[in-house]
Amino acid sequence: MYPSPVQVSDNGYEIPKGAVPGMRVPARVIADQELMVQISRDQSLQQLVNVATLPGVWGQAIGMPDMHEGYGFPVGGVAATLMPDGVISPGGIGFDINCGVRLLASRLTRAQVADHLETFVHELSRSIPTGYGRHGRLELSVEELDRVLGEGCPYVIGTLGLGLPEDLECIEASGSLPAADPSKVSLRAKQRGRDQLGTLGGGNHFLEVQEVETIFDAQAAGAFGLFEGQMTVLIHTGSRGLGHQVCTDAVRTMDSSLGRFGIELPDRQLACAPLSSPEGRDYFAAMCAAANFAWSNRQVLAHRARMVAARTLGDCGEPRLELVYDVAHNIAKLEEHEGRRLCVHRKGATRAFGPGNPELPPRYRSVGQPVFVPGSMGTRSFVLAGLAGSEKVSFASCCHGSGRALSRHAAKRRVEGHIVRRELESQGIVVRCPSNAELAEEAPMAYKDVERVVDVVARAGIARKVARLRPWGVLKG
């Protein structure tokens, strides 16, 4: 067991290094008192302490304000390991590799699209397959799938013609990690992903049609192309069955090799290997390929959303949907922090680079990276901008959502799906979800208060608020 965390600031709690045998670094949680109470209700703090024991872990193991229990790492967990021999842990990335968020912005307002909104959401539901195990309308050949895995969005846009060349500038890593190696992705993973490109999936994955309700930072909003009353589309999904299988394969391989590396773990779900080892390099290459697949998946979904908008909203004005940004929140990246080469694990956490970072598109370099913090159905979502101080606070990482306050089973015990549907519709939100059980699992009351989570992030110096988005329509599996 871990000792009680000590409050070290208004927005920070810490379990110091050495408080538990084997800890190599402190375990720090970015949260206020109320969020800390919620976080303490599950095993996520114990998991964060376990992360602090990993070989090569550097600085501190960090929990975001939306942290909750996950596999190995808590969801909302960030940890960096020192290269070249620090470990990489599949549990620190997650099964849905490069689950992430993409925001598209229109030039249209609520007043312009009001009479067409229900049609727009309905046609999106017809064009975008949702739900667990659902197949897409794009079935790739073996060669095409390997090119998606190896090249990512540049191939999907340049060769398959699904998107605009200018999209690449506004996707993290331009939608392509060069370390990807399709040969390191198992046949089983490829079979699971071959016909899932352009699918949303189930669980907490969603597509929302939203309105920019409030602008907090006019300069950053202007750089991002956002204005009050504007219609936006937020897409949240990842690498689907392919990424799940890549993680499953790697956990099995690394678990069987722990003895050879002399690694002892408090939890076998943290199975890992030095990144310099064959097992570490193979997993990293496969993870990068799955990340390319996920970016490509969101690219195809964005292309379909654009086609639906052109078809259903053309009479309202200019229906073009422009890409604001696309950022991953289940990934490991090799980055320089304070002069050290680190492998930064972000599980349920998103990158949040501050102004001036050379990896940002020129148009955003003066204001910082767009960061998206989705709420849950019926609650607001937020657009933030990364701050320079995030480097020291959290390895330039931010929370990825409001975070679960109830497990899926607990949520279904508390509320029925048809009641959630009725409540959403009473707020004027168009809902397209074939499963009432899915609606119950993802009910707003199952999540932490997104406004509180975002306020903590801002006070901690990670990212500042730019805009608040209100849902108009929800598409779920």
CSV table of C-alpha atoms in Angstrom, one decimal:
chain,number,residue,atom,x,y,z
A,1,MET,CA,0.0,0.0,0.0
A,2,TYR,CA,1.0,3.6,-0.5
A,3,PRO,CA,1.1,6.3,2.2
A,4,SER,CA,-1.4,9.2,2.0
A,5,PRO,CA,-0.3,11.8,-0.6
A,6,VAL,CA,1.1,15.0,0.9
A,7,GLN,CA,-0.3,18.3,-0.5
A,8,VAL,CA,2.6,20.3,-1.9
A,9,SER,CA,0.7,23.1,-3.6
A,10,ASP,CA,-2.8,24.2,-4.3
A,11,ASN,CA,-2.9,22.0,-7.3
A,12,GLY,CA,-0.4,19.2,-6.4
A,13,TYR,CA,-0.1,16.2,-4.2
A,14,GLU,CA,3.0,14.0,-3.9
A,15,ILE,CA,4.1,10.6,-2.6
A,16,PRO,CA,7.8,11.1,-2.1
A,17,LYS,CA,10.5,8.9,-3.4
A,18,GLY,CA,11.3,6.2,-0.9
A,19,ALA,CA,7.9,6.3,0.7
A,20,VAL,CA,7.3,2.8,-0.8
A,21,PRO,CA,10.3,0.4,-1.3
A,22,GLY,CA,11.5,0.4,-4.9
A,23,MET,CA,10.3,3.9,-5.8
A,24,ARG,CA,13.0,5.6,-7.9
A,25,VAL,CA,11.2,8.9,-8.3
A,26,PRO,CA,8.3,10.7,-6.6
A,27,ALA,CA,4.7,10.1,-7.6
A,28,ARG,CA,3.1,13.5,-8.2
A,29,VAL,CA,-0.7,14.1,-8.9
A,30,ILE,CA,-1.9,17.4,-10.4
A,31,ALA,CA,-5.2,17.9,-8.7
A,32,ASP,CA,-7.2,20.0,-6.2
A,33,GLN,CA,-8.6,18.6,-3.0
A,34,GLU,CA,-12.0,17.6,-4.4
A,35,LEU,CA,-10.4,15.8,-7.4
A,36,MET,CA,-7.9,14.1,-5.1
A,37,VAL,CA,-10.8,12.6,-3.1
A,38,GLN,CA,-12.3,11.2,-6.3
A,39,ILE,CA,-8.9,9.9,-7.5
A,40,SER,CA,-8.3,8.1,-4.2
A,41,ARG,CA,-11.4,6.0,-4.6
A,42,ASP,CA,-9.8,3.5,-7.0
A,43,GLN,CA,-6.4,1.9,-7.4
A,44,SER,CA,-4.9,4.6,-9.6
A,45,LEU,CA,-2.7,6.1,-6.9
A,46,GLN,CA,-1.2,2.6,-6.2
A,47,GLN,CA,-0.7,2.2,-9.9
A,48,LEU,CA,1.2,5.6,-10.1
A,49,VAL,CA,3.4,4.5,-7.3
A,50,ASN,CA,4.1,1.3,-9.2
A,51,VAL,CA,5.1,3.3,-12.3
A,52,ALA,CA,7.6,5.2,-10.1
A,53,THR,CA,9.5,1.9,-9.7
A,54,LEU,CA,10.2,1.3,-13.4
A,55,PRO,CA,13.8,1.0,-14.5
A,56,GLY,CA,15.1,4.2,-15.9
A,57,VAL,CA,12.1,6.3,-14.8
A,58,TRP,CA,13.2,10.0,-14.7
A,59,GLY,CA,12.1,13.0,-12.7
A,60,GLN,CA,8.7,12.0,-11.4
A,61,ALA,CA,5.7,9.8,-12.3
A,62,ILE,CA,2.8,12.2,-12.9
A,63,GLY,CA,-0.9,11.8,-12.6
A,64,MET,CA,-3.3,14.2,-14.4
A,65,PRO,CA,-6.4,15.6,-12.7
A,66,ASP,CA,-8.6,13.2,-14.8
A,67,MET,CA,-6.6,10.2,-13.5
A,68,HIS,CA,-8.4,6.9,-12.9
A,69,GLU,CA,-7.6,3.2,-12.8
A,70,GLY,CA,-6.3,1.5,-15.9
A,71,TYR,CA,-4.2,-1.4,-17.1
A,72,GLY,CA,-0.7,-1.2,-15.4
A,73,PHE,CA,-0.5,2.6,-15.7
A,74,PRO,CA,-3.4,4.7,-14.5
A,75,VAL,CA,-5.3,6.4,-17.3
A,76,GLY,CA,-4.0,10.0,-17.0
A,77,GLY,CA,-0.5,8.7,-16.2
A,78,VAL,CA,2.7,10.3,-17.6
A,79,ALA,CA,6.2,8.9,-17.1
A,80,ALA,CA,9.5,9.4,-18.9
A,81,THR,CA,12.4,7.0,-19.0
A,82,LEU,CA,16.0,7.9,-19.7
A,83,MET,CA,17.4,6.8,-23.0
A,84,PRO,CA,19.0,4.6,-24.2
A,85,ASP,CA,18.4,1.9,-21.6
A,86,GLY,CA,15.3,3.1,-19.8
A,87,VAL,CA,12.3,0.8,-20.4
A,88,ILE,CA,9.2,1.1,-22.6
A,89,SER,CA,6.0,-0.3,-21.1
A,90,PRO,CA,3.0,-1.1,-23.3
A,91,GLY,CA,0.8,-0.5,-20.3
A,92,GLY,CA,2.1,3.1,-20.3
A,93,ILE,CA,0.6,3.6,-23.7
A,94,GLY,CA,-2.5,1.5,-23.5
A,95,PHE,CA,-4.4,-1.0,-25.7
A,96,ASP,CA,-5.9,1.8,-27.9
A,97,ILE,CA,-2.6,3.1,-29.3
A,98,ASN,CA,-2.9,6.7,-30.4
A,99,CYS,CA,-6.4,7.1,-29.3
A,100,GLY,CA,-6.7,10.8,-29.9
A,101,VAL,CA,-8.8,13.8,-30.7
A,102,ARG,CA,-9.2,15.8,-33.9
A,103,LEU,CA,-11.1,19.1,-34.1
A,104,LEU,CA,-12.6,20.4,-37.4
A,105,ALA,CA,-14.0,24.0,-37.6
A,106,SER,CA,-16.6,25.3,-40.1
A,107,ARG,CA,-17.4,28.9,-41.1
A,108,LEU,CA,-21.1,28.2,-40.2
A,109,THR,CA,-23.0,29.3,-37.1
A,110,ARG,CA,-25.8,27.7,-35.2
A,111,ALA,CA,-28.3,30.1,-36.7
A,112,GLN,CA,-27.2,29.0,-40.2
A,113,VAL,CA,-27.4,25.3,-39.6
A,114,ALA,CA,-30.3,25.0,-37.1
A,115,ASP,CA,-32.8,23.7,-39.6
A,116,HIS,CA,-30.3,21.1,-41.0
A,117,LEU,CA,-28.7,20.0,-37.8
A,118,GLU,CA,-30.7,16.8,-37.3
A,119,THR,CA,-30.2,15.8,-40.9
A,120,PHE,CA,-26.4,16.5,-40.6
A,121,VAL,CA,-26.1,14.3,-37.5
A,122,HIS,CA,-28.3,11.5,-39.0
A,123,GLU,CA,-26.2,11.4,-42.2
A,124,LEU,CA,-23.0,11.3,-40.2
A,125,SER,CA,-24.4,8.2,-38.4
A,126,ARG,CA,-25.1,6.6,-41.8
A,127,SER,CA,-21.7,7.4,-43.2
A,128,ILE,CA,-19.6,6.5,-40.2
A,129,PRO,CA,-19.6,2.9,-38.8
A,130,THR,CA,-19.8,2.8,-35.0
A,131,GLY,CA,-19.7,0.2,-32.3
A,132,TYR,CA,-17.3,-2.6,-31.2
A,133,GLY,CA,-16.0,-4.8,-34.0
A,134,ARG,CA,-17.8,-2.8,-36.8
A,135,HIS,CA,-16.2,-2.9,-40.2
A,136,GLY,CA,-15.6,0.1,-42.4
A,137,ARG,CA,-16.4,0.7,-46.0
A,138,LEU,CA,-12.7,0.8,-46.9
A,139,GLU,CA,-11.1,-2.6,-47.1
A,140,LEU,CA,-7.4,-2.4,-47.7
A,141,SER,CA,-5.2,-4.8,-49.6
A,142,VAL,CA,-2.1,-6.2,-47.8
A,143,GLU,CA,0.1,-3.7,-49.6
A,144,GLU,CA,-2.2,-0.8,-48.9
A,145,LEU,CA,-2.4,-1.6,-45.2
A,146,ASP,CA,1.4,-1.9,-44.9
A,147,ARG,CA,1.6,1.6,-46.5
A,148,VAL,CA,-0.9,3.0,-44.0
A,149,LEU,CA,1.1,1.5,-41.2
A,150,GLY,CA,4.4,2.6,-42.6
A,151,GLU,CA,3.5,6.1,-43.9
A,152,GLY,CA,0.3,7.2,-42.1
A,153,CYS,CA,-1.6,10.3,-43.2
A,154,PRO,CA,0.7,11.3,-46.1
A,155,TYR,CA,-0.2,8.1,-47.9
A,156,VAL,CA,-3.9,8.3,-47.0
A,157,ILE,CA,-4.1,11.9,-48.3
A,158,GLY,CA,-1.5,11.8,-51.2
A,159,THR,CA,-2.3,8.4,-52.6
A,160,LEU,CA,-5.8,7.4,-51.5
A,161,GLY,CA,-7.0,11.0,-51.9
A,162,LEU,CA,-8.8,11.1,-48.5
A,163,GLY,CA,-8.1,14.6,-47.3
A,164,LEU,CA,-6.3,17.8,-48.1
A,165,PRO,CA,-2.5,18.3,-48.3
A,166,GLU,CA,-2.7,21.2,-45.9
A,167,ASP,CA,-4.2,18.8,-43.2
A,168,LEU,CA,-0.7,17.4,-42.6
A,169,GLU,CA,0.6,20.6,-41.0
A,170,CYS,CA,-2.0,20.4,-38.3
A,171,ILE,CA,-1.6,16.8,-37.3
A,172,GLU,CA,0.8,15.9,-34.5
A,173,ALA,CA,4.0,14.5,-36.2
A,174,SER,CA,2.3,15.2,-39.5
A,175,GLY,CA,0.4,12.0,-39.0
A,176,SER,CA,3.4,9.8,-39.5
A,177,LEU,CA,6.1,8.4,-37.2
A,178,PRO,CA,9.2,7.5,-39.2
A,179,ALA,CA,10.2,4.7,-36.8
A,180,ALA,CA,7.1,2.7,-37.8
A,181,ASP,CA,7.8,-0.8,-39.2
A,182,PRO,CA,4.8,-2.7,-40.6
A,183,SER,CA,6.9,-6.0,-40.4
A,184,LYS,CA,6.8,-5.7,-36.6
A,185,VAL,CA,3.0,-5.8,-36.6
A,186,SER,CA,1.6,-9.3,-36.2
A,187,LEU,CA,-0.6,-11.0,-38.8
A,188,ARG,CA,-3.4,-11.2,-36.3
A,189,ALA,CA,-3.2,-7.4,-35.7
A,190,LYS,CA,-3.3,-6.7,-39.4
A,191,GLN,CA,-6.3,-9.0,-39.8
A,192,ARG,CA,-8.1,-7.1,-37.1
A,193,GLY,CA,-7.4,-3.7,-38.7
A,194,ARG,CA,-7.6,-4.5,-42.4
A,195,ASP,CA,-11.3,-3.3,-42.7
A,196,GLN,CA,-11.5,-0.9,-39.7
A,197,LEU,CA,-10.0,2.2,-41.2
A,198,GLY,CA,-12.7,4.9,-41.1
A,199,THR,CA,-14.6,3.4,-38.1
A,200,LEU,CA,-15.4,5.1,-34.8
A,201,GLY,CA,-15.6,2.1,-32.4
A,202,GLY,CA,-17.4,1.9,-29.1
A,203,GLY,CA,-16.9,2.8,-25.5
A,204,ASN,CA,-15.9,6.4,-24.9
A,205,HIS,CA,-15.2,7.0,-28.6
A,206,PHE,CA,-17.5,9.6,-30.2
A,207,LEU,CA,-18.1,12.2,-32.8
A,208,GLU,CA,-19.7,15.4,-31.6
A,209,VAL,CA,-21.1,18.4,-33.5
A,210,GLN,CA,-20.6,21.4,-31.3
A,211,GLU,CA,-20.8,25.1,-31.0
A,212,VAL,CA,-18.1,27.5,-29.8
A,213,GLU,CA,-19.9,28.8,-26.8
A,214,THR,CA,-17.3,31.0,-25.1
A,215,ILE,CA,-13.9,32.5,-26.1
A,216,PHE,CA,-11.5,33.0,-23.2
A,217,ASP,CA,-8.4,34.0,-25.2
A,218,ALA,CA,-9.0,36.0,-28.4
A,219,GLN,CA,-5.5,35.8,-29.7
A,220,ALA,CA,-5.2,32.0,-29.4
A,221,ALA,CA,-8.7,31.5,-30.7
A,222,GLY,CA,-7.9,33.7,-33.7
A,223,ALA,CA,-4.8,31.6,-34.4
A,224,PHE,CA,-6.9,28.5,-34.2
A,225,GLY,CA,-9.6,29.9,-36.4
A,226,LEU,CA,-12.3,29.8,-33.7
A,227,PHE,CA,-15.1,32.3,-33.0
A,228,GLU,CA,-18.2,32.3,-30.8
A,229,GLY,CA,-21.3,30.6,-32.3
A,230,GLN,CA,-19.2,28.6,-34.8
A,231,MET,CA,-20.1,25.0,-35.6
A,232,THR,CA,-17.3,22.5,-35.0
A,233,VAL,CA,-16.9,18.7,-35.2
A,234,LEU,CA,-14.8,16.8,-32.6
A,235,ILE,CA,-13.7,13.2,-33.4
A,236,HIS,CA,-12.4,10.9,-30.7
A,237,THR,CA,-11.1,7.5,-31.7
A,238,GLY,CA,-7.9,5.5,-32.2
A,239,SER,CA,-6.3,2.4,-33.7
A,240,ARG,CA,-9.2,0.1,-33.0
A,241,GLY,CA,-8.5,-3.7,-33.0
A,242,LEU,CA,-5.2,-3.4,-34.7
A,243,GLY,CA,-3.7,-1.3,-31.8
A,244,HIS,CA,-5.3,-3.5,-29.2
A,245,GLN,CA,-3.6,-6.6,-30.7
A,246,VAL,CA,-0.2,-4.8,-30.9
A,247,CYS,CA,-0.4,-4.1,-27.2
A,248,THR,CA,-1.6,-7.6,-26.4
A,249,ASP,CA,1.3,-9.1,-28.4
A,250,ALA,CA,3.9,-6.9,-26.7
A,251,VAL,CA,2.7,-7.5,-23.1
A,252,ARG,CA,2.9,-11.2,-23.7
A,253,THR,CA,6.4,-11.0,-25.2
A,254,MET,CA,7.8,-8.6,-22.5
A,255,ASP,CA,6.2,-10.5,-19.6
A,256,SER,CA,8.1,-13.6,-20.7
A,257,SER,CA,11.4,-11.8,-21.0
A,258,LEU,CA,11.4,-9.9,-17.6
A,259,GLY,CA,13.7,-12.5,-16.0
A,260,ARG,CA,16.3,-12.2,-18.8
A,261,PHE,CA,16.5,-8.4,-18.1
A,262,GLY,CA,16.6,-8.9,-14.4
A,263,ILE,CA,13.5,-6.7,-14.0
A,264,GLU,CA,11.2,-7.2,-11.0
A,265,LEU,CA,7.9,-5.4,-11.0
A,266,PRO,CA,5.2,-4.8,-8.4
A,267,ASP,CA,2.5,-5.5,-11.0
A,268,ARG,CA,3.0,-7.7,-14.1
A,269,GLN,CA,0.7,-5.4,-16.0
A,270,LEU,CA,3.7,-3.1,-16.1
A,271,ALA,CA,5.6,-5.6,-18.3
A,272,CYS,CA,8.4,-3.7,-20.0
A,273,ALA,CA,11.8,-4.0,-21.7
A,274,PRO,CA,14.7,-1.6,-22.2
A,275,LEU,CA,14.0,0.4,-25.4
A,276,SER,CA,17.5,-0.5,-26.5
A,277,SER,CA,16.6,-4.3,-26.4
A,278,PRO,CA,15.2,-6.2,-29.4
A,279,GLU,CA,11.9,-6.5,-27.6
A,280,GLY,CA,11.8,-2.8,-26.9
A,281,ARG,CA,12.7,-1.8,-30.4
A,282,ASP,CA,10.3,-4.2,-32.0
A,283,TYR,CA,7.4,-2.9,-29.8
A,284,PHE,CA,8.3,0.7,-30.5
A,285,ALA,CA,8.3,0.1,-34.2
A,286,ALA,CA,4.9,-1.7,-34.0
A,287,MET,CA,3.5,1.0,-31.7
A,288,CYS,CA,4.5,3.7,-34.2
A,289,ALA,CA,2.8,1.8,-37.0
A,290,ALA,CA,-0.4,1.5,-35.0
A,291,ALA,CA,-0.2,5.2,-34.3
A,292,ASN,CA,0.1,5.9,-38.0
A,293,PHE,CA,-3.0,3.7,-38.4
A,294,ALA,CA,-4.9,5.7,-35.8
A,295,TRP,CA,-4.1,9.1,-37.4
A,296,SER,CA,-5.1,7.6,-40.7
A,297,ASN,CA,-8.4,6.4,-39.2
A,298,ARG,CA,-9.2,9.9,-37.9
A,299,GLN,CA,-8.2,11.3,-41.3
A,300,VAL,CA,-10.7,9.0,-43.1
A,301,LEU,CA,-13.4,10.0,-40.6
A,302,ALA,CA,-12.7,13.6,-41.1
A,303,HIS,CA,-12.9,13.1,-44.9
A,304,ARG,CA,-16.4,11.5,-44.5
A,305,ALA,CA,-17.5,14.3,-42.1
A,306,ARG,CA,-16.5,16.8,-44.8
A,307,MET,CA,-18.4,14.9,-47.5
A,308,VAL,CA,-21.5,14.8,-45.3
A,309,ALA,CA,-21.2,18.5,-44.5
A,310,ALA,CA,-20.9,19.3,-48.2
A,311,ARG,CA,-24.0,17.2,-49.0
A,312,THR,CA,-26.3,18.4,-46.2
A,313,LEU,CA,-25.1,21.9,-45.3
A,314,GLY,CA,-24.4,23.4,-48.7
A,315,ASP,CA,-27.6,25.5,-48.6
A,316,CYS,CA,-26.5,27.1,-45.3
A,317,GLY,CA,-23.3,28.8,-46.6
A,318,GLU,CA,-19.7,27.6,-47.0
A,319,PRO,CA,-19.8,24.0,-45.5
A,320,ARG,CA,-16.0,23.5,-45.6
A,321,LEU,CA,-14.6,21.9,-42.4
A,322,GLU,CA,-11.0,23.0,-41.7
A,323,LEU,CA,-8.7,21.0,-39.5
A,324,VAL,CA,-7.7,22.8,-36.3
A,325,TYR,CA,-5.4,20.1,-34.9
A,326,ASP,CA,-5.1,16.4,-34.2
A,327,VAL,CA,-3.3,15.2,-31.1
A,328,ALA,CA,-2.6,11.7,-29.6
A,329,HIS,CA,-3.3,10.8,-26.1
A,330,ASN,CA,-2.1,7.1,-25.9
A,331,ILE,CA,1.4,7.1,-27.1
A,332,ALA,CA,5.2,7.1,-26.3
A,333,LYS,CA,7.4,9.7,-28.0
A,334,LEU,CA,11.2,10.2,-27.9
A,335,GLU,CA,11.6,13.8,-26.8
A,336,GLU,CA,14.3,16.2,-25.4
A,337,HIS,CA,13.5,17.6,-22.0
A,338,GLU,CA,16.0,19.7,-20.1
A,339,GLY,CA,18.8,18.4,-22.2
A,340,ARG,CA,17.9,14.7,-21.8
A,341,ARG,CA,16.7,12.2,-24.3
A,342,LEU,CA,13.6,10.7,-22.8
A,343,CYS,CA,10.9,8.2,-23.8
A,344,VAL,CA,7.7,10.0,-22.6
A,345,HIS,CA,4.8,7.7,-22.0
A,346,ARG,CA,1.4,9.5,-22.2
A,347,LYS,CA,-1.5,7.3,-21.3
A,348,GLY,CA,-4.8,9.2,-21.3
A,349,ALA,CA,-2.7,12.3,-21.6
A,350,THR,CA,-2.0,14.6,-24.5
A,351,ARG,CA,1.1,16.6,-25.6
A,352,ALA,CA,0.9,20.3,-24.6
A,353,PHE,CA,3.9,22.1,-26.1
A,354,GLY,CA,4.2,25.8,-25.3
A,355,PRO,CA,4.8,28.8,-27.6
A,356,GLY,CA,8.0,28.7,-29.7
A,357,ASN,CA,8.3,24.9,-29.9
A,358,PRO,CA,9.7,24.0,-33.3
A,359,GLU,CA,7.4,21.0,-33.7
A,360,LEU,CA,4.3,23.2,-33.8
A,361,PRO,CA,2.9,24.5,-37.1
A,362,PRO,CA,4.1,28.1,-37.8
A,363,ARG,CA,0.6,29.4,-37.4
A,364,TYR,CA,0.4,28.2,-33.8
A,365,ARG,CA,4.0,28.8,-32.7
A,366,SER,CA,3.3,32.2,-31.1
A,367,VAL,CA,0.3,30.9,-29.0
A,368,GLY,CA,1.2,27.3,-28.2
A,369,GLN,CA,-0.2,24.0,-29.2
A,370,PRO,CA,-3.9,23.3,-29.4
A,371,VAL,CA,-5.0,21.0,-26.6
A,372,PHE,CA,-8.4,19.4,-26.5
A,373,VAL,CA,-10.2,18.3,-23.3
A,374,PRO,CA,-13.5,16.7,-24.2
A,375,GLY,CA,-16.3,16.5,-21.7
A,376,SER,CA,-18.8,13.7,-21.8
A,377,MET,CA,-22.2,13.7,-23.5
A,378,GLY,CA,-24.2,16.7,-22.5
A,379,THR,CA,-21.2,18.5,-20.9
A,380,ARG,CA,-18.9,21.1,-22.4
A,381,SER,CA,-15.5,20.4,-24.0
A,382,PHE,CA,-12.5,22.7,-24.0
A,383,VAL,CA,-9.9,24.0,-26.3
A,384,LEU,CA,-6.7,25.0,-24.5
A,385,ALA,CA,-3.2,26.2,-25.6
A,386,GLY,CA,0.0,24.7,-24.2
A,387,LEU,CA,2.1,26.9,-21.9
A,388,ALA,CA,5.9,27.0,-21.8
A,389,GLY,CA,5.8,26.0,-18.1
A,390,SER,CA,4.3,22.6,-18.9
A,391,GLU,CA,7.8,21.4,-19.7
A,392,LYS,CA,8.8,21.4,-16.1
A,393,VAL,CA,5.4,20.6,-14.6
A,394,SER,CA,4.5,17.6,-16.7
A,395,PHE,CA,7.0,16.9,-19.5
A,396,ALA,CA,4.7,19.2,-21.6
A,397,SER,CA,1.7,16.9,-21.0
A,398,CYS,CA,-1.9,17.7,-20.3
A,399,CYS,CA,-5.1,15.7,-19.3
A,400,HIS,CA,-7.1,14.2,-22.1
A,401,GLY,CA,-10.6,14.6,-20.8
A,402,SER,CA,-12.6,14.9,-17.5
A,403,GLY,CA,-11.8,11.3,-16.5
A,404,ARG,CA,-14.1,8.6,-15.2
A,405,ALA,CA,-15.6,9.0,-11.7
A,406,LEU,CA,-17.6,5.8,-12.0
A,407,SER,CA,-16.7,2.5,-13.7
A,408,ARG,CA,-18.8,1.5,-16.6
A,409,HIS,CA,-20.6,-1.2,-14.5
A,410,ALA,CA,-21.2,1.3,-11.7
A,411,ALA,CA,-22.7,3.8,-14.2
A,412,LYS,CA,-25.1,1.2,-15.6
A,413,ARG,CA,-26.2,0.5,-12.0
A,414,ARG,CA,-26.9,4.2,-11.4
A,415,VAL,CA,-28.8,5.1,-14.6
A,416,GLU,CA,-30.6,3.5,-17.5
A,417,GLY,CA,-29.6,4.4,-21.1
A,418,HIS,CA,-33.0,5.4,-22.3
A,419,ILE,CA,-33.1,8.0,-19.4
A,420,VAL,CA,-29.7,9.4,-20.5
A,421,ARG,CA,-31.0,9.6,-24.1
A,422,ARG,CA,-34.2,11.5,-23.0
A,423,GLU,CA,-32.2,13.9,-20.8
A,424,LEU,CA,-29.8,14.7,-23.7
A,425,GLU,CA,-32.6,15.2,-26.1
A,426,SER,CA,-34.4,17.5,-23.6
A,427,GLN,CA,-31.3,19.7,-23.8
A,428,GLY,CA,-31.6,20.0,-27.6
A,429,ILE,CA,-28.8,17.5,-28.3
A,430,VAL,CA,-29.3,15.2,-31.2
A,431,VAL,CA,-28.3,11.6,-30.2
A,432,ARG,CA,-27.4,8.8,-32.6
A,433,CYS,CA,-26.4,5.7,-30.6
A,434,PRO,CA,-28.0,2.3,-31.3
A,435,SER,CA,-27.2,1.0,-27.8
A,436,ASN,CA,-28.8,2.3,-24.6
A,437,ALA,CA,-26.3,0.3,-22.6
A,438,GLU,CA,-23.5,2.3,-24.2
A,439,LEU,CA,-25.3,5.5,-23.3
A,440,ALA,CA,-25.6,4.5,-19.7
A,441,GLU,CA,-21.8,3.6,-19.5
A,442,GLU,CA,-20.9,7.0,-20.9
A,443,ALA,CA,-23.5,9.1,-19.0
A,444,PRO,CA,-22.3,12.5,-17.9
A,445,MET,CA,-22.6,11.6,-14.2
A,446,ALA,CA,-20.0,8.9,-14.7
A,447,TYR,CA,-17.3,11.5,-15.3
A,448,LYS,CA,-15.5,14.1,-13.2
A,449,ASP,CA,-16.4,17.8,-13.5
A,450,VAL,CA,-14.6,18.9,-16.7
A,451,GLU,CA,-14.7,22.6,-15.7
A,452,ARG,CA,-12.8,21.8,-12.5
A,453,VAL,CA,-10.3,19.6,-14.3
A,454,VAL,CA,-9.6,22.3,-16.8
A,455,ASP,CA,-9.3,25.0,-14.1
A,456,VAL,CA,-6.7,22.8,-12.3
A,457,VAL,CA,-4.7,22.4,-15.5
A,458,ALA,CA,-4.7,26.2,-16.0
A,459,ARG,CA,-3.7,27.0,-12.5
A,460,ALA,CA,-0.9,24.4,-12.6
A,461,GLY,CA,0.7,26.3,-15.6
A,462,ILE,CA,0.2,23.5,-18.1
A,463,ALA,CA,-2.3,25.1,-20.6
A,464,ARG,CA,-4.6,28.1,-20.7
A,465,LYS,CA,-8.2,28.1,-21.6
A,466,VAL,CA,-9.0,29.3,-25.2
A,467,ALA,CA,-12.6,28.2,-25.9
A,468,ARG,CA,-15.5,26.2,-24.5
A,469,LEU,CA,-17.6,24.1,-26.8
A,470,ARG,CA,-21.2,23.1,-26.2
A,471,PRO,CA,-22.6,19.8,-27.8
A,472,TRP,CA,-25.4,19.9,-30.4
A,473,GLY,CA,-25.2,16.4,-31.7
A,474,VAL,CA,-23.6,13.1,-30.4
A,475,LEU,CA,-22.7,10.1,-32.5
A,476,LYS,CA,-21.6,7.0,-30.5
A,477,GLY,CA,-21.2,3.3,-30.9
